[in-house]
Amino acid sequence: MASEKPNRSLERLEDGDRDSSAESPTGDRPIAVELEDVTKRYAGTTAVDGVSLSVREGEFFTLVGPSGCGKTTTLRLIAGFESATDGAVRFHGEDVTGVPPEARDVGVVFQNYALFPHMSVGENVAYGLNFADPPGGVSDDERVRELLELVDLEGMQDREPDRLSGGQQQRVAIARALAPGPDVLLLDEPMSALDAQLRERLRIQVRAIQKELGITTVYVTHDQEEALAISDRVAVMRAGTPEQVATPQDIYRRPETRFVAEFVGDNNVFDGTVRSLDGDGLASIDVGPETFTVAPGKRDVAVGRALALCVRPENLIVAADPSDGLETENATTATVRSAEFLGETTRVHLEWHGQELLVRTRNPLSGDVLVGFDPEDAHVVAVDRTV
Ligand code: ATP
């Protein structure tokens, strides 16, 4: 994994259009959890490679990335289950790098629920109180009732865990983690054992619980859609390091690197070279045999520079019959290769000069079609030569 470390010396295109970006709603709060240049090495592997990031009080912060990119290790370093090889972990400015997990005031939820099968639901939740007095001066029983209500399982305290659905069991695990009133909630792929429908329902519930309590939350998932749906901010990790940390809107609309552009959602990425710049802020980019016009915003593009041009499938406009023409710029002919019916739309795979393009459409397409895009709908990122 360490061997596929991205080329960090590669200059990134300057992102000058941040002022239009979405702000995290917790952007002005104090920092609750901070990692400064944290590295975790195992024999032969650098799992986490110089990570610096800050999570604000009450923020829902998600680590997302492909398998083996260091998400779980980063979470375990925050929990205290792993000790950092280098760097510092701080909670509210206080160094906790050498502090054991039980003294860190964190609640942890794992993928596999880890409920005690011989204990009832209520006993499982009360177990979370074994090492702490319930917050607010209430009795243990009251606290268990409060928590079961919070996770929408009121009246279920006498059930055995194996008589609950996967989603219900995970909510018991969340209630148990929240029982002592931790300062930070850490969740490691809590929904990956559940089916798609249940995941969507549970993620709405988890977000609602987090908002109700205002608890600082760090969440690990490999599912980029889940990360976008649930988070205030997302760190897209690659090879042990966050490649971009931003709001879901910015991650999707303004990826800073080609890796982020391709990892999060479908994208059409073209390698190109800047041919010319005009006075209206438009750039002409040579891409294969075509020249596309794009609006790179305030990004620093210079004539002759190599870059990658990204156009989301939903921003590619299609004419099923090329003789109809297209009322958009950057029109070019492509050939339909296959289609996947997704219900609301169909994702069509096109071939364009040896490259695959994806479009989303409601109309059937076949043979040659015309595709094009508005210059404002293209996004420009630096070429990453390691991809
Ligand atoms: P996944 O989504 O597959 O769970 P991840 O992004 O959470 O992956 P980590 O589990 O943090 O990734 O692992 C990062 C890297 O560190 C991987 O290459 C993994 O094999 C390695 N690693 C993790 N734990 C250990 C360990 N205890 N000993 C040795 N190597 C480890």
PDB file of N, CA, C and O and ligand atoms in Angstrom, residues 1 42 45 47 66-73 189 222, ligand 1:
ATOM      1  N   MET A   1       0.810  -1.197   0.000  1.00  0.00           N
ATOM      2  CA  MET A   1       0.000   0.000   0.000  1.00  0.00           C
ATOM      3  C   MET A   1       0.846   1.251   0.000  1.00  0.00           C
ATOM      4  O   MET A   1       0.628   2.172  -0.761  1.00  0.00           O
ATOM      5  N   TYR A  42       3.396  -0.167  10.474  1.00  0.00           N
ATOM      6  CA  TYR A  42       3.553  -1.552  10.906  1.00  0.00           C
ATOM      7  C   TYR A  42       4.768  -2.064  10.147  1.00  0.00           C
ATOM      8  O   TYR A  42       5.220  -1.408   9.205  1.00  0.00           O
ATOM      9  N   THR A  45       4.630  -1.762   6.352  1.00  0.00           N
ATOM     10  CA  THR A  45       3.476  -0.999   5.841  1.00  0.00           C
ATOM     11  C   THR A  45       3.340   0.323   6.574  1.00  0.00           C
ATOM     12  O   THR A  45       3.407   0.365   7.807  1.00  0.00           O
ATOM     13  N   ALA A  47       0.509   2.516   7.326  1.00  0.00           N
ATOM     14  CA  ALA A  47      -0.958   2.513   7.220  1.00  0.00           C
ATOM     15  C   ALA A  47      -1.501   3.933   7.190  1.00  0.00           C
ATOM     16  O   ALA A  47      -2.464   4.224   6.478  1.00  0.00           O
ATOM     17  N   PRO A  66     -10.777   4.053  -0.631  1.00  0.00           N
ATOM     18  CA  PRO A  66     -10.772   2.641  -1.011  1.00  0.00           C
ATOM     19  C   PRO A  66     -10.181   1.754   0.076  1.00  0.00           C
ATOM     20  O   PRO A  66      -9.530   2.243   1.007  1.00  0.00           O
ATOM     21  N   SER A  67     -10.382   0.469  -0.058  1.00  0.00           N
ATOM     22  CA  SER A  67      -9.881  -0.496   0.913  1.00  0.00           C
ATOM     23  C   SER A  67      -8.369  -0.343   1.110  1.00  0.00           C
ATOM     24  O   SER A  67      -7.621  -0.192   0.142  1.00  0.00           O
ATOM     25  N   GLY A  68      -7.959  -0.333   2.366  1.00  0.00           N
ATOM     26  CA  GLY A  68      -6.529  -0.273   2.675  1.00  0.00           C
ATOM     27  C   GLY A  68      -5.936   1.124   2.688  1.00  0.00           C
ATOM     28  O   GLY A  68      -4.728   1.293   2.855  1.00  0.00           O
ATOM     29  N   CYS A  69      -6.780   2.182   2.574  1.00  0.00           N
ATOM     30  CA  CYS A  69      -6.227   3.539   2.495  1.00  0.00           C
ATOM     31  C   CYS A  69      -5.931   4.117   3.881  1.00  0.00           C
ATOM     32  O   CYS A  69      -5.402   5.218   3.986  1.00  0.00           O
ATOM     33  N   GLY A  70      -6.272   3.385   4.955  1.00  0.00           N
ATOM     34  CA  GLY A  70      -5.906   3.846   6.292  1.00  0.00           C
ATOM     35  C   GLY A  70      -7.025   4.448   7.112  1.00  0.00           C
ATOM     36  O   GLY A  70      -6.784   5.038   8.173  1.00  0.00           O
ATOM     37  N   LYS A  71      -8.274   4.262   6.687  1.00  0.00           N
ATOM     38  CA  LYS A  71      -9.415   4.854   7.399  1.00  0.00           C
ATOM     39  C   LYS A  71      -9.533   4.298   8.818  1.00  0.00           C
ATOM     40  O   LYS A  71      -9.607   5.038   9.791  1.00  0.00           O
ATOM     41  N   THR A  72      -9.591   2.951   8.894  1.00  0.00           N
ATOM     42  CA  THR A  72      -9.787   2.314  10.203  1.00  0.00           C
ATOM     43  C   THR A  72      -8.618   2.612  11.131  1.00  0.00           C
ATOM     44  O   THR A  72      -8.814   2.889  12.319  1.00  0.00           O
ATOM     45  N   THR A  73      -7.415   2.581  10.598  1.00  0.00           N
ATOM     46  CA  THR A  73      -6.251   2.863  11.450  1.00  0.00           C
ATOM     47  C   THR A  73      -6.331   4.290  11.988  1.00  0.00           C
ATOM     48  O   THR A  73      -6.036   4.539  13.163  1.00  0.00           O
ATOM     49  N   GLU A 189     -17.426   1.780   9.870  1.00  0.00           N
ATOM     50  CA  GLU A 189     -18.262   1.031   8.907  1.00  0.00           C
ATOM     51  C   GLU A 189     -19.491   0.430   9.603  1.00  0.00           C
ATOM     52  O   GLU A 189     -19.759  -0.768   9.451  1.00  0.00           O
ATOM     53  N   HIS A 222     -16.412   3.046   3.313  1.00  0.00           N
ATOM     54  CA  HIS A 222     -15.794   2.997   1.986  1.00  0.00           C
ATOM     55  C   HIS A 222     -16.818   3.446   0.940  1.00  0.00           C
ATOM     56  O   HIS A 222     -16.514   3.515  -0.239  1.00  0.00           O
TER      57      HIS A 222
HETATM   58  P1  ATP B   1     -10.713  -1.301   4.707  1.00  0.00           P
HETATM   59  O1  ATP B   1     -11.738  -0.400   4.069  1.00  0.00           O
HETATM   60  O2  ATP B   1     -10.354  -2.452   3.822  1.00  0.00           O
HETATM   61  O3  ATP B   1     -11.067  -1.704   6.099  1.00  0.00           O
HETATM   62  P2  ATP B   1      -8.939   0.818   5.618  1.00  0.00           P
HETATM   63  O4  ATP B   1      -8.928   2.007   4.719  1.00  0.00           O
HETATM   64  O5  ATP B   1      -9.743   0.917   6.845  1.00  0.00           O
HETATM   65  O6  ATP B   1      -9.335  -0.462   4.768  1.00  0.00           O
HETATM   66  P3  ATP B   1      -6.752   0.090   7.326  1.00  0.00           P
HETATM   67  O7  ATP B   1      -7.480  -1.057   7.930  1.00  0.00           O
HETATM   68  O8  ATP B   1      -6.565   1.299   8.139  1.00  0.00           O
HETATM   69  O9  ATP B   1      -7.420   0.498   5.943  1.00  0.00           O
HETATM   70  O10 ATP B   1      -5.346  -0.453   6.834  1.00  0.00           O
HETATM   71  C1  ATP B   1      -4.387   0.378   6.188  1.00  0.00           C
HETATM   72  C2  ATP B   1      -3.196  -0.471   5.817  1.00  0.00           C
HETATM   73  O11 ATP B   1      -2.511  -0.900   6.995  1.00  0.00           O
HETATM   74  C3  ATP B   1      -3.533  -1.738   5.053  1.00  0.00           C
HETATM   75  O12 ATP B   1      -2.520  -1.964   4.092  1.00  0.00           O
HETATM   76  C4  ATP B   1      -3.528  -2.797   6.116  1.00  0.00           C
HETATM   77  O13 ATP B   1      -3.203  -4.052   5.565  1.00  0.00           O
HETATM   78  C5  ATP B   1      -2.437  -2.299   7.043  1.00  0.00           C
HETATM   79  N1  ATP B   1      -2.669  -2.711   8.443  1.00  0.00           N
HETATM   80  C6  ATP B   1      -3.739  -2.381   9.202  1.00  0.00           C
HETATM   81  N2  ATP B   1      -3.646  -2.922  10.424  1.00  0.00           N
HETATM   82  C7  ATP B   1      -2.470  -3.604  10.446  1.00  0.00           C
HETATM   83  C8  ATP B   1      -1.776  -4.403  11.430  1.00  0.00           C
HETATM   84  N3  ATP B   1      -2.295  -4.560  12.647  1.00  0.00           N
HETATM   85  N4  ATP B   1      -0.595  -4.940  11.082  1.00  0.00           N
HETATM   86  C9  ATP B   1      -0.085  -4.755   9.852  1.00  0.00           C
HETATM   87  N5  ATP B   1      -0.663  -4.038   8.877  1.00  0.00           N
HETATM   88  C10 ATP B   1      -1.849  -3.470   9.167  1.00  0.00           C
END
